[in-house]
Every structure is written in structure tokens, then in C-alpha cells.
Amino acid sequence: MLAVVAALDQATKALALASLAPGQPESVFFGLDLSVSRNTGIAFGALAGAGDAVIVALVAIAVGVLLVFFAARADRPLLWLPIGMVLGGAAGNLIDRGRIGAVVDFIDPSFWPAFNLADMSIVLGVLGVLYVAEGRKEEPEATRGTGEEGASAAPSSPRPGAGRPRAGGESAHCHDSS
């Protein structure tokens, strides 16, 4: 996932740089423009004046936290997908920073700072990590109902028709006493 996100991010940035004139936004639809800008900060322009060392340190810390978080929840293999999205987004933006000294942003909504595919991948990846990490742990099919609890536990729902009135007004639990 990391390589896919980083490659798509770099491809979309190259397309934006080749087809959009700097400082001349192209309106896509109401409130959303495509406009090339260079961001020296992190996602959505935050920490624009912080310097490369601070930004690289923050990215390294974030990656470390994600890896520790994953290791603590190794029972959830789907975490690799959103973690790959976060790392791929970080890699895409770090490639820009190393190549041109700033990150290329080109998606420019009127209500939010400009961003790019890498930024979207990071945000969606973090949300995915939270969702997968807190989601219900699936029990493998082969082990369902084979433990002591599963073998002795009563069914969670009554048998079909139990408790429903029968013809003549009798309950399913009533027996004819005659």
C-alpha cells in the first residue's frame, strides 16, 4: 500500500504541475479549485516555518507511534492497510520535500487549506487505523463454538415458533391437560 499511495501521489502532483499554471486556479465545481502551491509545512500547511529537521523528526515520531500501535494490536492484520496509507502519504510528501524543498499541493477547497493525495491518504489512514484497532475482533470460523463456553452455552435465541400463540389461542408452551 505504501508504494501504491506514494506512486499515485507523485503521479497526480506531476500531472498538476504539468497542466496547471501557478497562481491561476481552475474551478472544478462550486467551492473546489485545482491550484498548484508549494507547502513548506506539514499537512494542510501546518508548521510552515518549522524547518526540515523539525518536520522530519515529527514524521519519524508519527511513524514510530504507528508501528508501536500496530505491534500492540498484532491480532488485527487489517491494520497494515491503513498504516500503509499513512506511510505512503508520508513518503509521497517526503519525496517532494527532498526533491524540491516543499510539498506540492493542488486540491484547493475554498473552506480549507490546499492539500494533495498524500494528505488525504494520511487522514484516511489514521481514521482507518482507529476503526480497525477498535473494531470487533473476528473469531476464526474453525474455532467458533468449539471451546468449553461454546459447547455448553445455550442458544442465544429461542427455537422458531416458541412463545407464539397457536390456533385456538394456546401458547406454544401450554400443553393440553385433557
Tab-separated table of C-alpha atoms in Angstrom:
chain	number	residue	atom	x	y	z
A	1	MET	CA	0.000	0.000	0.000
A	2	LEU	CA	2.870	2.359	0.823
A	3	ALA	CA	4.324	2.126	-2.692
A	4	VAL	CA	0.909	2.435	-4.372
A	5	VAL	CA	-0.034	5.573	-2.426
A	6	ALA	CA	3.383	7.197	-2.915
A	7	ALA	CA	3.318	6.435	-6.664
A	8	LEU	CA	-0.244	7.745	-7.125
A	9	ASP	CA	0.617	10.848	-5.123
A	10	GLN	CA	3.687	11.581	-7.240
A	11	ALA	CA	1.751	10.935	-10.473
A	12	THR	CA	-1.077	13.316	-9.509
A	13	LYS	CA	1.409	16.003	-8.477
A	14	ALA	CA	3.301	15.635	-11.765
A	15	LEU	CA	0.020	15.945	-13.666
A	16	ALA	CA	-0.949	19.040	-11.669
A	17	LEU	CA	2.462	20.656	-12.251
A	18	ALA	CA	2.283	19.912	-15.987
A	19	SER	CA	-1.275	21.096	-16.551
A	20	LEU	CA	-1.947	23.904	-14.047
A	21	ALA	CA	-0.407	27.372	-14.163
A	22	PRO	CA	0.872	28.547	-10.758
A	23	GLY	CA	-1.409	31.141	-9.195
A	24	GLN	CA	-4.234	30.519	-11.676
A	25	PRO	CA	-6.882	28.299	-10.096
A	26	GLU	CA	-9.026	26.069	-12.292
A	27	SER	CA	-12.558	25.730	-10.953
A	28	VAL	CA	-13.741	22.115	-10.794
A	29	PHE	CA	-17.143	22.768	-9.233
A	30	PHE	CA	-18.636	25.098	-6.645
A	31	GLY	CA	-16.057	25.767	-3.944
A	32	LEU	CA	-13.339	23.428	-5.241
A	33	ASP	CA	-10.411	24.612	-7.322
A	34	LEU	CA	-7.280	22.965	-8.631
A	35	SER	CA	-4.355	25.273	-7.993
A	36	VAL	CA	-0.654	24.464	-7.636
A	37	SER	CA	1.029	25.714	-4.491
A	38	ARG	CA	4.128	24.774	-2.554
A	39	ASN	CA	3.811	23.959	1.114
A	40	THR	CA	6.888	24.118	3.349
A	41	GLY	CA	4.959	22.833	6.378
A	42	ILE	CA	3.218	19.560	7.057
A	43	ALA	CA	-0.339	18.531	6.197
A	44	PHE	CA	-2.662	21.424	5.348
A	45	GLY	CA	0.133	23.994	5.749
A	46	ALA	CA	0.674	23.467	9.473
A	47	LEU	CA	4.187	24.286	10.793
A	48	ALA	CA	5.115	26.140	7.599
A	49	GLY	CA	8.090	27.892	9.214
A	50	ALA	CA	9.319	24.982	11.330
A	51	GLY	CA	12.229	23.847	9.176
A	52	ASP	CA	13.056	20.479	7.673
A	53	ALA	CA	14.679	18.959	10.779
A	54	VAL	CA	11.559	19.521	12.895
A	55	ILE	CA	9.271	18.156	10.199
A	56	VAL	CA	11.399	15.049	9.579
A	57	ALA	CA	11.552	14.440	13.351
A	58	LEU	CA	7.759	14.730	13.636
A	59	VAL	CA	7.254	12.325	10.736
A	60	ALA	CA	9.696	9.845	12.314
A	61	ILE	CA	7.872	10.067	15.652
A	62	ALA	CA	4.495	9.576	13.969
A	63	VAL	CA	5.767	6.529	12.065
A	64	GLY	CA	7.211	5.111	15.288
A	65	VAL	CA	3.919	5.612	17.125
A	66	LEU	CA	2.027	3.869	14.319
A	67	LEU	CA	4.396	0.905	14.339
A	68	VAL	CA	4.192	0.558	18.139
A	69	PHE	CA	0.413	0.857	17.913
A	70	PHE	CA	0.340	-1.907	15.313
A	71	ALA	CA	2.677	-4.150	17.305
A	72	ALA	CA	0.409	-3.795	20.337
A	73	ARG	CA	-2.538	-4.918	18.212
A	74	ALA	CA	-0.875	-7.621	16.145
A	75	ASP	CA	-4.094	-9.658	16.378
A	76	ARG	CA	-5.616	-7.265	13.824
A	77	PRO	CA	-3.874	-7.953	10.499
A	78	LEU	CA	-6.029	-5.433	8.609
A	79	LEU	CA	-4.106	-2.642	10.344
A	80	TRP	CA	-1.427	-2.920	7.659
A	81	LEU	CA	-3.768	-1.394	5.078
A	82	PRO	CA	-4.423	1.947	6.836
A	83	ILE	CA	-0.872	2.052	8.195
A	84	GLY	CA	0.338	1.618	4.607
A	85	MET	CA	-1.871	4.551	3.615
A	86	VAL	CA	-0.329	6.756	6.312
A	87	LEU	CA	3.226	5.709	5.470
A	88	GLY	CA	2.589	6.045	1.712
A	89	GLY	CA	1.242	9.562	2.188
A	90	ALA	CA	4.203	10.488	4.363
A	91	ALA	CA	6.583	9.027	1.766
A	92	GLY	CA	4.916	10.955	-1.064
A	93	ASN	CA	5.288	14.246	0.776
A	94	LEU	CA	8.861	13.460	1.885
A	95	ILE	CA	9.800	12.747	-1.746
A	96	ASP	CA	8.617	16.264	-2.652
A	97	ARG	CA	10.450	17.789	0.276
A	98	GLY	CA	13.690	16.057	-0.696
A	99	ARG	CA	13.313	16.796	-4.404
A	100	ILE	CA	12.085	20.412	-4.416
A	101	GLY	CA	12.247	21.537	-0.772
A	102	ALA	CA	8.460	21.810	-0.383
A	103	VAL	CA	5.331	19.730	-0.831
A	104	VAL	CA	3.184	20.286	-3.920
A	105	ASP	CA	-0.472	20.892	-3.053
A	106	PHE	CA	-3.097	21.255	-5.753
A	107	ILE	CA	-6.559	20.451	-4.358
A	108	ASP	CA	-7.854	23.785	-3.107
A	109	PRO	CA	-11.271	23.925	-1.460
A	110	SER	CA	-12.425	27.414	-0.552
A	111	PHE	CA	-13.072	26.441	3.077
A	112	TRP	CA	-9.788	24.591	3.855
A	113	PRO	CA	-6.060	24.912	3.106
A	114	ALA	CA	-4.830	23.303	-0.118
A	115	PHE	CA	-3.787	19.655	0.048
A	116	ASN	CA	-2.843	16.672	-2.108
A	117	LEU	CA	-3.451	12.932	-2.437
A	118	ALA	CA	-0.785	12.152	0.182
A	119	ASP	CA	-2.548	14.347	2.744
A	120	MET	CA	-5.871	12.613	2.020
A	121	SER	CA	-4.214	9.222	2.369
A	122	ILE	CA	-2.696	10.177	5.722
A	123	VAL	CA	-6.019	11.404	7.122
A	124	LEU	CA	-7.999	8.415	5.817
A	125	GLY	CA	-5.258	6.054	7.005
A	126	VAL	CA	-5.363	7.448	10.545
A	127	LEU	CA	-9.157	7.091	10.568
A	128	GLY	CA	-8.750	3.540	9.250
A	129	VAL	CA	-6.229	2.683	11.973
A	130	LEU	CA	-8.668	3.887	14.621
A	131	TYR	CA	-11.564	1.986	13.043
A	132	VAL	CA	-9.695	-1.306	12.633
A	133	ALA	CA	-7.985	-1.102	16.018
A	134	GLU	CA	-11.234	-0.506	17.872
A	135	GLY	CA	-13.387	-2.770	15.724
A	136	ARG	CA	-14.776	-6.149	16.714
A	137	LYS	CA	-12.195	-8.922	16.681
A	138	GLU	CA	-13.420	-11.699	14.415
A	139	GLU	CA	-13.138	-15.241	15.745
A	140	PRO	CA	-11.823	-17.699	13.125
A	141	GLU	CA	-14.540	-19.993	11.682
A	142	ALA	CA	-12.727	-23.170	12.758
A	143	THR	CA	-12.769	-22.237	16.457
A	144	ARG	CA	-16.329	-20.937	16.773
A	145	GLY	CA	-18.352	-22.916	19.304
A	146	THR	CA	-15.582	-25.473	19.972
A	147	GLY	CA	-14.420	-24.096	23.300
A	148	GLU	CA	-15.933	-25.064	26.635
A	149	GLU	CA	-18.087	-21.967	26.615
A	150	GLY	CA	-19.342	-22.663	23.112
A	151	ALA	CA	-20.140	-26.321	23.786
A	152	SER	CA	-22.152	-25.770	26.966
A	153	ALA	CA	-23.771	-22.450	26.192
A	154	ALA	CA	-27.467	-22.395	25.422
A	155	PRO	CA	-28.512	-20.976	22.078
A	156	SER	CA	-28.894	-17.221	22.138
A	157	SER	CA	-32.332	-17.288	20.525
A	158	PRO	CA	-35.337	-19.498	21.233
A	159	ARG	CA	-36.420	-22.156	18.795
A	160	PRO	CA	-38.612	-20.907	15.946
A	161	GLY	CA	-42.236	-20.520	16.958
A	162	ALA	CA	-41.575	-20.621	20.713
A	163	GLY	CA	-43.909	-18.369	22.644
A	164	ARG	CA	-46.196	-17.659	19.675
A	165	PRO	CA	-49.919	-18.249	20.115
A	166	ARG	CA	-51.241	-21.342	18.402
A	167	ALA	CA	-54.572	-21.738	16.701
A	168	GLY	CA	-57.303	-21.598	19.303
A	169	GLY	CA	-55.375	-19.149	21.498
A	170	GLU	CA	-52.991	-21.638	23.144
A	171	SER	CA	-49.382	-20.702	23.757
A	172	ALA	CA	-46.606	-22.827	22.289
A	173	HIS	CA	-45.557	-23.673	25.851
A	174	CYS	CA	-49.016	-24.795	27.004
A	175	HIS	CA	-49.947	-28.423	26.797
A	176	ASP	CA	-53.446	-29.770	26.562
A	177	SER	CA	-54.304	-31.089	30.038
A	178	SER	CA	-57.228	-33.266	28.936
